[in-house]
DNA sequence: TTAGTAATGGAAATCATTTTCAATAAGCTT
DNA sequence: AAGCTTATTGAAAATGATTTCCATTACTAA
């Protein structure tokens, strides 16, 4: 039963099974919600969405599954500073959609942006290579977030 | 008593007072610890260090002060995924020391790096300008972190 | 002084996430 | 199809970082 690092091929059935995980109703439900919701959902958000159709899937399973998924690199666990973790699919059914985030520190609005992504990604690639070598790190991921005030919030009091 | 956004001049006495905050023993102690510790301290870490000398400063005050400080932009509140917030001074007594982070997802070791900082900062400046205009955001801060396995952890089992 | 208000600490409350544990279900082997 | 092994599960309880309460104290300005 090979666990651990199982970067694999296609979509989830195979990936899951290939890594020794069992494919259960709850796990599929969660993945489905993540795939179609296209947002930044908290564990509880997901629970709310899964519950109507699968009332027997508990919050604990949501947390556990999210953990497995982010361990497999299928899901990113994000922190926007609002006290709860948020999750998004690493890549949709039809390929990646790499983006970074713009976060309003006042109302917590989050914008996905892809502008400048190419330049950023290129620089990141080089940086990762350089840092990896210099500090002997095997870099697998990065986070770039800009914080500030959205239009609505900067025109407040 | 002008509160809120008080981006100011020099070092803390002035900044604090200028923003209508009172400079108290506890606050000074916390700032001192942050200034000399040069790490990524949690609220409790700070409490531990402050307590011997100022046994009458409570954890609650640590949290409150840290909040004020990050509100003033004097301190960065960081999340490395280990379940507690960590703090670092935004700029030391002798000027800024802008850096980004390299985080081991296994042992939570954190490395401050300044390599590539110039290129990164330049790109960030442009990106901020572009994003700010396009999304009508007043960007005040950014976070760049690379995640991966440190040498020790990548050579594990 | 004196009043007005900011700041404090200790205890209690919050609340997201984890842990425990007995029950159940997946996938594999007959 | 039935049995077996063990991953997975849900509910409830535990955890633990951060907040909130509130009565008390410390500043500041007039
Ligand atoms: Mn996103
Ligand atoms: Mn740092
Ligand atoms: Zn906003
Ligand atoms: Zn490590």
PDB file of N, CA, C and O and ligand atoms in Angstrom, chain B residues 38-40 78 80 88 99-101 110-113, ligand 2:
ATOM      1  N   UNK B  38      14.727  38.562  16.684  1.00  0.00           N
ATOM      2  CA  UNK B  38      15.029  38.203  15.302  1.00  0.00           C
ATOM      3  C   UNK B  38      14.559  36.799  14.904  1.00  0.00           C
ATOM      4  O   UNK B  38      15.331  35.985  14.421  1.00  0.00           O
ATOM      5  N   UNK B  39      13.313  36.499  15.167  1.00  0.00           N
ATOM      6  CA  UNK B  39      12.816  35.185  14.783  1.00  0.00           C
ATOM      7  C   UNK B  39      11.385  35.273  14.296  1.00  0.00           C
ATOM      8  O   UNK B  39      10.977  36.283  13.730  1.00  0.00           O
ATOM      9  N   UNK B  40      10.650  34.244  14.503  1.00  0.00           N
ATOM     10  CA  UNK B  40       9.234  34.242  14.148  1.00  0.00           C
ATOM     11  C   UNK B  40       8.517  33.756  15.384  1.00  0.00           C
ATOM     12  O   UNK B  40       8.270  32.568  15.544  1.00  0.00           O
ATOM     13  N   UNK B  78       2.348  36.422  10.660  1.00  0.00           N
ATOM     14  CA  UNK B  78       2.604  35.397   9.657  1.00  0.00           C
ATOM     15  C   UNK B  78       1.939  34.078   9.978  1.00  0.00           C
ATOM     16  O   UNK B  78       1.721  33.751  11.142  1.00  0.00           O
ATOM     17  N   UNK B  80       2.561  30.102   9.109  1.00  0.00           N
ATOM     18  CA  UNK B  80       3.373  29.084   8.458  1.00  0.00           C
ATOM     19  C   UNK B  80       2.689  27.728   8.508  1.00  0.00           C
ATOM     20  O   UNK B  80       3.306  26.697   8.307  1.00  0.00           O
ATOM     21  N   UNK B  88       6.781  39.074  13.356  1.00  0.00           N
ATOM     22  CA  UNK B  88       8.137  39.597  13.219  1.00  0.00           C
ATOM     23  C   UNK B  88       8.057  41.088  12.956  1.00  0.00           C
ATOM     24  O   UNK B  88       7.081  41.578  12.387  1.00  0.00           O
ATOM     25  N   UNK B  99      12.361  40.622   3.497  1.00  0.00           N
ATOM     26  CA  UNK B  99      12.700  39.262   3.089  1.00  0.00           C
ATOM     27  C   UNK B  99      11.440  38.436   2.918  1.00  0.00           C
ATOM     28  O   UNK B  99      10.352  38.847   3.314  1.00  0.00           O
ATOM     29  N   UNK B 100      11.604  37.284   2.328  1.00  0.00           N
ATOM     30  CA  UNK B 100      10.478  36.362   2.159  1.00  0.00           C
ATOM     31  C   UNK B 100      10.838  35.056   2.829  1.00  0.00           C
ATOM     32  O   UNK B 100      11.923  34.931   3.404  1.00  0.00           O
ATOM     33  N   UNK B 101       9.914  34.087   2.766  1.00  0.00           N
ATOM     34  CA  UNK B 101      10.119  32.868   3.552  1.00  0.00           C
ATOM     35  C   UNK B 101      10.092  31.567   2.771  1.00  0.00           C
ATOM     36  O   UNK B 101       9.364  31.418   1.806  1.00  0.00           O
ATOM     37  N   UNK B 110      11.731  27.461   9.207  1.00  0.00           N
ATOM     38  CA  UNK B 110      11.483  28.607   8.338  1.00  0.00           C
ATOM     39  C   UNK B 110      12.784  29.335   8.063  1.00  0.00           C
ATOM     40  O   UNK B 110      13.531  29.634   8.989  1.00  0.00           O
ATOM     41  N   UNK B 111      13.066  29.569   6.808  1.00  0.00           N
ATOM     42  CA  UNK B 111      14.263  30.307   6.442  1.00  0.00           C
ATOM     43  C   UNK B 111      13.871  31.656   5.855  1.00  0.00           C
ATOM     44  O   UNK B 111      13.002  31.742   5.002  1.00  0.00           O
ATOM     45  N   UNK B 112      14.510  32.700   6.345  1.00  0.00           N
ATOM     46  CA  UNK B 112      14.338  34.024   5.763  1.00  0.00           C
ATOM     47  C   UNK B 112      15.305  34.108   4.606  1.00  0.00           C
ATOM     48  O   UNK B 112      16.488  33.822   4.778  1.00  0.00           O
ATOM     49  N   UNK B 113      14.846  34.498   3.456  1.00  0.00           N
ATOM     50  CA  UNK B 113      15.813  34.665   2.382  1.00  0.00           C
ATOM     51  C   UNK B 113      15.672  36.040   1.759  1.00  0.00           C
ATOM     52  O   UNK B 113      14.599  36.633   1.780  1.00  0.00           O
TER      53      UNK B 113
HETATM   54 MN1  LIG E   2      11.073  36.266   8.566  1.00  0.00          MN
END
